[in-house]
CSV table of C-alpha atoms in Angstrom, one decimal:
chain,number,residue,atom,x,y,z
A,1,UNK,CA,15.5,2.2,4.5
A,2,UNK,CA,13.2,3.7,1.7
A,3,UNK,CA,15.1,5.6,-0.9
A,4,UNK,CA,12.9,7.7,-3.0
A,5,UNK,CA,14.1,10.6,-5.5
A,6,UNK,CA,13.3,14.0,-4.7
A,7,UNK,CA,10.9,14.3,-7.5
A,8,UNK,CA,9.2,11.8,-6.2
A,9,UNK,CA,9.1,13.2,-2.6
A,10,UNK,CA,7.8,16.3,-4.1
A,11,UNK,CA,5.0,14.6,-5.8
A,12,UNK,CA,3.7,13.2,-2.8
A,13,UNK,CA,4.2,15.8,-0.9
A,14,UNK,CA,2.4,17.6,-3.4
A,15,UNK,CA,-0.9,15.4,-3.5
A,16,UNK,CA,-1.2,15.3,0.1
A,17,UNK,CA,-0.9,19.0,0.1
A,18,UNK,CA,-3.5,19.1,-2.5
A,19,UNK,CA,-6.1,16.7,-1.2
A,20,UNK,CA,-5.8,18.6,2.2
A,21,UNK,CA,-8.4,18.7,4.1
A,22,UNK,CA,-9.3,15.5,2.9
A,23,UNK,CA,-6.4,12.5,3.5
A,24,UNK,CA,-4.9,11.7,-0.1
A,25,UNK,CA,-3.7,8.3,-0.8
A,26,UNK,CA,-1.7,6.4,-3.9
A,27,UNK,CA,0.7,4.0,-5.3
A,28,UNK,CA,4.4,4.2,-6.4
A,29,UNK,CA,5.0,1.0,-8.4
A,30,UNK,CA,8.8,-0.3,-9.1
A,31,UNK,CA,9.9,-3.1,-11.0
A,32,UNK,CA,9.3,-6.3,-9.6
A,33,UNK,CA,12.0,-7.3,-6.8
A,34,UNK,CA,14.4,-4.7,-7.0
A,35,UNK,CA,12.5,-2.1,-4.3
A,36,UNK,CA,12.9,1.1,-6.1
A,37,UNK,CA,10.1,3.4,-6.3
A,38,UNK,CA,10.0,4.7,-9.9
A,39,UNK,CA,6.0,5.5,-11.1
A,40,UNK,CA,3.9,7.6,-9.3
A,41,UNK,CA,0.1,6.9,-9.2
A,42,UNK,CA,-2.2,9.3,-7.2
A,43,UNK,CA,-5.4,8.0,-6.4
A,44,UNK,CA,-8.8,8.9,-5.6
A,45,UNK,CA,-9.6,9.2,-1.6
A,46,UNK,CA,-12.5,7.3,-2.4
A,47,UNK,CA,-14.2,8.1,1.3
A,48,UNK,CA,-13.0,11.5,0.7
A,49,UNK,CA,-12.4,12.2,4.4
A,50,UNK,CA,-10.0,13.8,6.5
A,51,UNK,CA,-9.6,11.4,9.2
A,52,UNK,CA,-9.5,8.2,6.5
A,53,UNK,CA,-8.8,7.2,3.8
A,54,UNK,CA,-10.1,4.0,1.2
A,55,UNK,CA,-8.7,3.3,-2.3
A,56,UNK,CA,-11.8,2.5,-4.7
A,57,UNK,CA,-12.2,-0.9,-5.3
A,58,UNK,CA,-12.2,-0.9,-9.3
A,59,UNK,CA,-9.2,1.7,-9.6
A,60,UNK,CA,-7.5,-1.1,-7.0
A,61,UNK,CA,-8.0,-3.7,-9.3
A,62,UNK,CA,-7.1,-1.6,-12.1
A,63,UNK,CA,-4.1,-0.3,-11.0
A,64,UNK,CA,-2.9,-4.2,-9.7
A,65,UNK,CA,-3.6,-5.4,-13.3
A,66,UNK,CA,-1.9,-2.9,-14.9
A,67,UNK,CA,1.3,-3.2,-12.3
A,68,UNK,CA,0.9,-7.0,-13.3
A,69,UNK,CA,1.3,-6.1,-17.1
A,70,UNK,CA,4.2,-3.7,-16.4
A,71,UNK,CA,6.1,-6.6,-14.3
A,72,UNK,CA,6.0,-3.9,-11.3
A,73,UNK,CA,4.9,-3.9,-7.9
A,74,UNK,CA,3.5,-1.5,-5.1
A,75,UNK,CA,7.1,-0.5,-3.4
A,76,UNK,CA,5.2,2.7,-1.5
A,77,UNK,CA,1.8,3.1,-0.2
A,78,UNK,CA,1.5,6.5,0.8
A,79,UNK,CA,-1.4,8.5,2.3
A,80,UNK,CA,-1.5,11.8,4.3
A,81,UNK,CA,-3.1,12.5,7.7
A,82,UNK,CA,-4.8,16.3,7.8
A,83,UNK,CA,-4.9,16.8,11.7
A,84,UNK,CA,-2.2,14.4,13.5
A,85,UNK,CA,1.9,13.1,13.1
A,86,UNK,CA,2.7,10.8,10.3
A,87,UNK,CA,2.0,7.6,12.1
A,88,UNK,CA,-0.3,5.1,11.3
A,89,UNK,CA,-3.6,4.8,13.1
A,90,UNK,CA,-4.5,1.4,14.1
A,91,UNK,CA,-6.8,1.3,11.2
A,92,UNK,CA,-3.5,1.7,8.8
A,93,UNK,CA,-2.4,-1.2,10.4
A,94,UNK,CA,-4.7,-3.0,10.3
A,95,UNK,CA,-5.5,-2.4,6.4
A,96,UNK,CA,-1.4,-2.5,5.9
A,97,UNK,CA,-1.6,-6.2,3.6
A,98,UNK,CA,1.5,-6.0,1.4
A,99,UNK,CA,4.1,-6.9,3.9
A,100,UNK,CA,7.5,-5.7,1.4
A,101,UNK,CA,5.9,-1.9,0.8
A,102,UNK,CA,7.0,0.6,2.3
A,103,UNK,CA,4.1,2.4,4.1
A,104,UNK,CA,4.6,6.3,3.8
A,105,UNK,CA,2.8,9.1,5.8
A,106,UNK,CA,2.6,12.7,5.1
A,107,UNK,CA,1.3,15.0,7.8
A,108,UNK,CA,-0.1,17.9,6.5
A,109,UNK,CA,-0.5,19.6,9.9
A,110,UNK,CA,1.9,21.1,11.9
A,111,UNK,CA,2.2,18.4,14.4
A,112,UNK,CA,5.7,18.7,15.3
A,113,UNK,CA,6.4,22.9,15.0
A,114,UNK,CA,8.7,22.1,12.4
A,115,UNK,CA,7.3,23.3,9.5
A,116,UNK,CA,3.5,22.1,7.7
A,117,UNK,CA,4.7,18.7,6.8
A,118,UNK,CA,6.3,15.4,8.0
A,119,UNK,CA,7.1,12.7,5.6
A,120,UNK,CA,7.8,9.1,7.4
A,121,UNK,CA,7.8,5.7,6.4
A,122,UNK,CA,7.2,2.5,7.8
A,123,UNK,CA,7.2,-1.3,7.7
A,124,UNK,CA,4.0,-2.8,8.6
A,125,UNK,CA,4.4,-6.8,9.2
A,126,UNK,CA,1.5,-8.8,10.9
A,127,UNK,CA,0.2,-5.6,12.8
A,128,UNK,CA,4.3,-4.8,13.8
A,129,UNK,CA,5.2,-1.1,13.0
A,130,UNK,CA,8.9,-0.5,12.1
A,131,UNK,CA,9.7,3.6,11.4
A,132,UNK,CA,12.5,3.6,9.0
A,133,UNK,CA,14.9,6.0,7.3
A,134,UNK,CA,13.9,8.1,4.5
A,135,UNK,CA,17.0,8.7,2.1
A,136,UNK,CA,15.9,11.7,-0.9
A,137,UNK,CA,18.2,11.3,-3.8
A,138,UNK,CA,17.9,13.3,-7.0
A,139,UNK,CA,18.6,10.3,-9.0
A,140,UNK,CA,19.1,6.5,-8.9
C-alpha cells in the first residue's frame, strides 16, 4: 500500500494537470528504508510528448546525487498519461528499474466517467504489475 499525504497527492495531481497535453513525470524522495514519500521533485518531460515520457539524463543524475547526499531514496515515480487509464504501458514496464518504488499514474483524461483524473499506483517487479492501494492522509 502507498501512503502519500494529501499535499502531496495534490502536487502531483497538480503537475500532471499542468504538463497536460504533454505526459509530466517526477520523483518523490523519502528517507532511505523507511518508505515514506516526503520531497516532491517535478521534472522536465524531456521528450515532451503526450503519449511518453523520458526523464533527462543530467537532471537524472542530478537528482540521484543529490538523493544520495540527503540519505533519501526514490519512494514514488509518478508520470501522467494525457489520453488513456492510469496503467502502465508496456514501455512503463519495461523502463520500471527500481523494484521498492512505488510506480504512480495520473490520468488526465476522463477514462473512467468519473471525473478528469485517476490517480493509481503500482509495483513493477521483473516486468510483473501489482495495482495497489492508495491511502491520502493529511499527515504522517
Amino acid at each position: 500500500m502507498l501512503t502519500i499525504t494529501q499535499a502531496l497527492h495534490d502536487q502531483i495531481v497538480a503537475h500532471a494537470r499542468e504538463d497536460h497535453p504533454d505526459e509530466a513525470c517526477g520523483v518523490v524522495a523519502g528517507p532511505v528504508g523507511e518508505g515514506r514519500p516526503e520531497r516532491f521533485i517535478p521534472m522536465l518531460n524531456a521528450a515532451r510528448s503526450p503519449t511518453f515520457y523520458e526523464f533527462d539524463s543530467g537532471d537524472l543524475l542530478k537528482l540521484y546525487r543529490e538523493m544520495d547526499d540527503r540519505d533519501e531514496e526514490p519512494v514514488v515515480i509518478y508520470h501522467s498519461h494525457t489520453a488513456t487509464e492510469a496503467y502502465p504501458s508496456r514501455t512503463d514496464i519495461s523502463y520500471a528499474n527500481e523494484p521498492g518504488a512505488h510506480y504512480v499514474l495520473v490520468s488526465t483524461a476522463d477514462a473512467d466517467g468519473l471525473g478528469d483524473f485517476q490517480f493509481r499506483s503500482y509495483r513493477i517487479v521483473d516486468g510483473e504489475v501489482t495495482e495497489e492501494e492508495v491511502k491520502v492522509v493529511e499527515a504522517y
